[in-house]
Coordinates of C-alpha atoms in Angstrom, one line a residue:
X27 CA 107.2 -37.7 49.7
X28 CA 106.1 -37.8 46.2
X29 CA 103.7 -34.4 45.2
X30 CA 101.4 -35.2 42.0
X31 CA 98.1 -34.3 40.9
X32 CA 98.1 -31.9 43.9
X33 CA 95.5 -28.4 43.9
X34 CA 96.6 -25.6 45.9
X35 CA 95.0 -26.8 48.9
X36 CA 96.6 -30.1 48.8
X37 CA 99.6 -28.9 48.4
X38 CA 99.4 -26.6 51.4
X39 CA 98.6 -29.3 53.5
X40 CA 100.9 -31.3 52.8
X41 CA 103.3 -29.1 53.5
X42 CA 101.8 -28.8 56.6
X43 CA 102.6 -32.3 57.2
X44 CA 106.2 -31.7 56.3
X45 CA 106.2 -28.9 58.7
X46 CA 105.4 -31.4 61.6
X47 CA 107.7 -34.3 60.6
X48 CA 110.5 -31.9 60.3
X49 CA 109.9 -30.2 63.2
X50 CA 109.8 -34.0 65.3
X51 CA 113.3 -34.9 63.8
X52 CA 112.4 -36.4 60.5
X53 CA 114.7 -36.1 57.4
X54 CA 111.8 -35.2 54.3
X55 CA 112.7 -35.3 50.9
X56 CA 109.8 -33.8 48.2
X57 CA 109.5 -34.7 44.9
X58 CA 107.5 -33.4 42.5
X59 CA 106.7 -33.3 38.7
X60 CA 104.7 -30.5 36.6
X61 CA 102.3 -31.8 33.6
X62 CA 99.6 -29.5 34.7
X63 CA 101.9 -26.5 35.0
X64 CA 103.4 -27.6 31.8
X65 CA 100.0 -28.2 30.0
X66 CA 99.1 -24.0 31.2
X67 CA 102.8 -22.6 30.1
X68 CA 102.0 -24.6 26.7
X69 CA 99.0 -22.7 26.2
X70 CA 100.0 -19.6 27.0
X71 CA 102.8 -19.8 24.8
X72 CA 100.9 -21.4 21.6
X73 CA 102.8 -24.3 22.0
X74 CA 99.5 -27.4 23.1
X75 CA 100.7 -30.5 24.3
X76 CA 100.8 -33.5 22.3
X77 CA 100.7 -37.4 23.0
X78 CA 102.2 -40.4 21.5
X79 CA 100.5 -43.7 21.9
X80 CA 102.6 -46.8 21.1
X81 CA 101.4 -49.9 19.4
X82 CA 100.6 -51.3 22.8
X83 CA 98.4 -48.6 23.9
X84 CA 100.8 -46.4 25.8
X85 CA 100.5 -43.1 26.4
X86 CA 103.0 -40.3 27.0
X87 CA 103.8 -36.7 26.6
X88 CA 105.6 -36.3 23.5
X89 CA 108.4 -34.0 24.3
X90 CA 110.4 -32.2 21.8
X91 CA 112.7 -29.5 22.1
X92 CA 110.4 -26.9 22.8
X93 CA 108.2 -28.9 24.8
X94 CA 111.0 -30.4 26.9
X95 CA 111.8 -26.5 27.2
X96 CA 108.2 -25.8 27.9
X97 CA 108.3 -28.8 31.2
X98 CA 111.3 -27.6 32.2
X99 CA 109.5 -23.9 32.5
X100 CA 106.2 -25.1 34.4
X101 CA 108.0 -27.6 36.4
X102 CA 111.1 -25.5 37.3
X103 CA 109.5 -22.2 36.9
X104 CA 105.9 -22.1 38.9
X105 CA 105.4 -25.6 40.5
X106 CA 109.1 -25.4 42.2
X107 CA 109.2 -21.7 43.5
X108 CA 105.5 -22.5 44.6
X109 CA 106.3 -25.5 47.0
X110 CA 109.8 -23.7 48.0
X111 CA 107.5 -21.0 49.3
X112 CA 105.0 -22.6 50.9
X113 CA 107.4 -24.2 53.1
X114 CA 109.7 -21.4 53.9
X115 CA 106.4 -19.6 54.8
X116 CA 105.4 -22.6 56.7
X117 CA 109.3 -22.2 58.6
X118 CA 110.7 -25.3 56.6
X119 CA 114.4 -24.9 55.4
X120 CA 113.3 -25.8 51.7
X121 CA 115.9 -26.0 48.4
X122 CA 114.8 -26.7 45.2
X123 CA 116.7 -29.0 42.4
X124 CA 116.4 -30.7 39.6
X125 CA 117.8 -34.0 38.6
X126 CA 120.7 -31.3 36.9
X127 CA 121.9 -30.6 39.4
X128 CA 125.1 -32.3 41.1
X129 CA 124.6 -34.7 38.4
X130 CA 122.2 -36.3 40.6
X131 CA 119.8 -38.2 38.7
X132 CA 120.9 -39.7 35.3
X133 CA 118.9 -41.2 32.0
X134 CA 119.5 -42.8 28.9
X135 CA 117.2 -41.3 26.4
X136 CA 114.8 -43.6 24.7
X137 CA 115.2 -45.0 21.3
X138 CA 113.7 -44.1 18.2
X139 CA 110.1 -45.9 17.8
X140 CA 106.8 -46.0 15.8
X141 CA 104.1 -44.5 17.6
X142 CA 100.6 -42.6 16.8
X143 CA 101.1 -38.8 17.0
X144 CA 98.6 -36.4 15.3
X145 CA 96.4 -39.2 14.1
X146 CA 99.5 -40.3 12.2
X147 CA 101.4 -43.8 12.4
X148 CA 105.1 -42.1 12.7
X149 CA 109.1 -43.2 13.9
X150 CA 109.7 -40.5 16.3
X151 CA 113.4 -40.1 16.7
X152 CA 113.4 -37.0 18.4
X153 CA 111.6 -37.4 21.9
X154 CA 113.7 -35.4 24.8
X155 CA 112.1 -38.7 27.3
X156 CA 114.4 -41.0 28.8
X157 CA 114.8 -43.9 30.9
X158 CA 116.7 -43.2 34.9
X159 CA 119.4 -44.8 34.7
X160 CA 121.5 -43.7 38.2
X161 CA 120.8 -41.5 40.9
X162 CA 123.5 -40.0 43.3
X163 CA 122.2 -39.5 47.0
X164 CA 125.0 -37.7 48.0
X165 CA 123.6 -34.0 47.5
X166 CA 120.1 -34.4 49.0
X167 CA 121.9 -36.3 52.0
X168 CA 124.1 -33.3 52.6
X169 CA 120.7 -31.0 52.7
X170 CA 119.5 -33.5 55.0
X171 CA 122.7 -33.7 57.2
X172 CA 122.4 -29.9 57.3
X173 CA 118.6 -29.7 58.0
X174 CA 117.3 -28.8 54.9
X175 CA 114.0 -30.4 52.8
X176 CA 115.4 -31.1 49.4
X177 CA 112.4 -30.3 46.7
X178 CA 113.4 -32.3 44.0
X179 CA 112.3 -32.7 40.3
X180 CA 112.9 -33.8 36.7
X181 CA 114.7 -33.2 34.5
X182 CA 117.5 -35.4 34.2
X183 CA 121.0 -35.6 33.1
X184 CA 122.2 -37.6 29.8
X185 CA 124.7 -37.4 27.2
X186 CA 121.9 -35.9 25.0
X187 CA 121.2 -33.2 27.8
X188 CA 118.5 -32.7 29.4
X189 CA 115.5 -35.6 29.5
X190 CA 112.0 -35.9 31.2
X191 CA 111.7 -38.4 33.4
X192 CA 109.0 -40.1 34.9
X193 CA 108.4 -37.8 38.3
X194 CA 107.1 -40.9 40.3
X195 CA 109.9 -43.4 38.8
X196 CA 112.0 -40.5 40.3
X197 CA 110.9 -40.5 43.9
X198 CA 110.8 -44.7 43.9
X199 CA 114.7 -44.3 43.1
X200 CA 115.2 -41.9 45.5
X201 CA 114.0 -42.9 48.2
X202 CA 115.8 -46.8 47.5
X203 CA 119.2 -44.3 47.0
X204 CA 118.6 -42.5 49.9
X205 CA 117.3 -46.0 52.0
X206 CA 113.9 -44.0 53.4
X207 CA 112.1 -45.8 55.2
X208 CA 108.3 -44.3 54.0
X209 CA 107.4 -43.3 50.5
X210 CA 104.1 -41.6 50.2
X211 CA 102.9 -40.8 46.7
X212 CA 99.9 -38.0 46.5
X213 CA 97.5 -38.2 44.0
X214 CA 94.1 -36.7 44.1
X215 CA 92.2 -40.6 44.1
X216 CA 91.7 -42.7 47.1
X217 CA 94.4 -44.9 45.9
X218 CA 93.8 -47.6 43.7
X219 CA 90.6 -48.2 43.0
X220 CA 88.8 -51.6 42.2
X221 CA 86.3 -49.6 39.8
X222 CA 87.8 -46.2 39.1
X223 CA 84.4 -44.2 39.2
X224 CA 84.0 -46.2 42.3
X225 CA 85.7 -44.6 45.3
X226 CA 84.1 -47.7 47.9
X227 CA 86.4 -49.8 45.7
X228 CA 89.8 -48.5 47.2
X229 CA 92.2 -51.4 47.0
X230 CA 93.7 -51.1 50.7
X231 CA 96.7 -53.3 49.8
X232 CA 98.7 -54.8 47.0
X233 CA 101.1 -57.2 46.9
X234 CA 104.6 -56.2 45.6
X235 CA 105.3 -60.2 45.0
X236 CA 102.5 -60.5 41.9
X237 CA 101.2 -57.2 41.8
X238 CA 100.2 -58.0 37.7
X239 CA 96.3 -58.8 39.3
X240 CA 96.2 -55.0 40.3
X241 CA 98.4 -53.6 37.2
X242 CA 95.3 -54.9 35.1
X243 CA 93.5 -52.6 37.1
X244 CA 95.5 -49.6 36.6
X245 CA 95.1 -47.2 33.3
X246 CA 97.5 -44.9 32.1
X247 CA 99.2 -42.4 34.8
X248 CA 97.7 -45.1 37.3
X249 CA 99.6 -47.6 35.9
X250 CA 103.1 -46.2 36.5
X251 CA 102.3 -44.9 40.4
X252 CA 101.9 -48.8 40.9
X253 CA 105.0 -49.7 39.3
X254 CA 106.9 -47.3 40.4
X255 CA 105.8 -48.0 44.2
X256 CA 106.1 -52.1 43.9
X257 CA 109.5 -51.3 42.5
X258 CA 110.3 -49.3 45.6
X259 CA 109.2 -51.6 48.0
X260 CA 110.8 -54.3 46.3
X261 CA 114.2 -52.4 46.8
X262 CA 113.8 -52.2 50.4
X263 CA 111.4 -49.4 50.9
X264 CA 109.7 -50.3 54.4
X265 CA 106.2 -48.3 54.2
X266 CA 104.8 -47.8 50.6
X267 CA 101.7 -45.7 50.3
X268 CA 99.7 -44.4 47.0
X269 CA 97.8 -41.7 49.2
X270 CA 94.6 -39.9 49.1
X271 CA 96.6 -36.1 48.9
X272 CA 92.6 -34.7 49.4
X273 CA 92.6 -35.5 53.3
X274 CA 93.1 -33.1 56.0
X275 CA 96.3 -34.3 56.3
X276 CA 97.8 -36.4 53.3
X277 CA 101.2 -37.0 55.0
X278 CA 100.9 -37.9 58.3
X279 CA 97.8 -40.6 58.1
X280 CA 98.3 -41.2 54.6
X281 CA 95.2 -43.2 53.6
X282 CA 95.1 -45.0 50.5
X283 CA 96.7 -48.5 48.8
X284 CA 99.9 -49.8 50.8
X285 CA 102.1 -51.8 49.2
X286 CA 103.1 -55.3 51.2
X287 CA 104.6 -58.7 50.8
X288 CA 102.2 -61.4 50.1
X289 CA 102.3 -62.5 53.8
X290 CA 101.3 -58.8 54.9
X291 CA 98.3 -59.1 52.2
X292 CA 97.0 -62.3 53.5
X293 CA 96.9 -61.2 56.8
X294 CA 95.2 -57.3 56.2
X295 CA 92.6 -59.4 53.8
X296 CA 91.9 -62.3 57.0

């Protein structure tokens, strides 16, 4: 299960869910990221976030030394502890980790490259962000052997240290390494939307063999949920859902976009 873009309430229902699946035999791993938690930290420590924006349009958190220090603090500091809790409170064996840990998840840090920060055409060379690279299943499948819900996160490991990583590109590798059989990512949309201030336009299904139609569709963090879910149910991932993490119960009936073969797609649409 993939946490993002979740409010309090969302989160504690969620963890609801994972209360129930647990408690019926399921093995539950949560990921999670932190931009939010990061964004607050960054304020309160005079340190506002800033954004590059590549010649193609892109858009990502520009992350330094002391922002990767300041993600690292929201995301391993306040969102972590706060789902760790929730679950022990809710009975749920939780641990928390980080891509550190174990050596788990691995990156290769992006090159240098020209992009638009501050209003200024510039070759950033030292961005903390990096590409995943490997992930090692063999810690969180020891928690899982022993009953434990793993609560995993970025960072991840490199030869340059410590690198963000996309949280959603994380749990699609995971759950290939670990060969789960659902991935449901929580966002707080429907799912993918035809019209994005339309929420009748929910896209029920997308095809993971030409997905590019519904990519089009997709802006900014949008974008990468729907790449990072074709990619996962490309690599064997049975059930794919981008989830509606509003509903009474996010986990369990997770509502939203699934993500199918073409067959799967002509035959919800007929």
């Amino acid at each position: 299960m993939k946490l993002g873009g979740a409010l309090d309430d969302e989160m504690t229902r969620a963890c609801a869910d994972v209360r129930t699946l647990v408690s019926g035999g399921a093995e539950v791993v949560v990921v999670h990221g932190g931009g939010a938690a990061a964004d607050r930290v960054g304020t309160e420590l005079g340190r506002p976030t800033r954004h590059l924006t590549s010649r193609d349009g892109r858009r990502s958190r520009y992350t330094d030394a002391a922002a990767l220090d300041t993600l690292m603090l929201g995301i391993l500091g306040r969102v972590k502890p706060t789902i760790v809790t929730a679950l022990a409170s809710l009975g749920v064996r939780a641990v928390g980790l980080s891509g550190l840990d174990g050596g788990m998840v691995t990156a290769t840090r992006n090159r240098a490259s020209r992009a638009i920060l501050d209003g200024m055409e510039v070759i950033v060379r030292d961005d903390l962000s990096g590409r995943l690279s490997d992930v090692d299943a063999s810690l969180p499948n020891t928690l899982l052997a022993a009953g434990f819900v793993p609560v995993i996160s970025p960072p991840a490991l490199s030869t340059d240290g410590p690198l963000n990583v996309d949280a959603d590109r994380l749990a699609a590798a995971l759950a290939v390494a670990l060969s789960a059989d659902t991935l449901v990512v929580l966002s707080n949309v429907p799912g993918l939307l035809r019209d994005r201030h339309d929420p009748a336009s929910l896209i029920t299904s997308v095809p993971v063999d030409a997905p590019e139609e519904y990519l089009a569709l997709a802006e900014g963090r949008m974008k990468v949920k729907l790449r990072a879910a074709v990619e996962a149910r490309r690599a064997g991932v049975g059930t794919v859902v981008l989830a509606d993490g509003r509903t009474d119960s996010p986990v369990l009936t997770a509502t939203g976009t699934r993500f199918v073969t073409r067959e799967e797609h002509h035959a919800r649409a007929s």
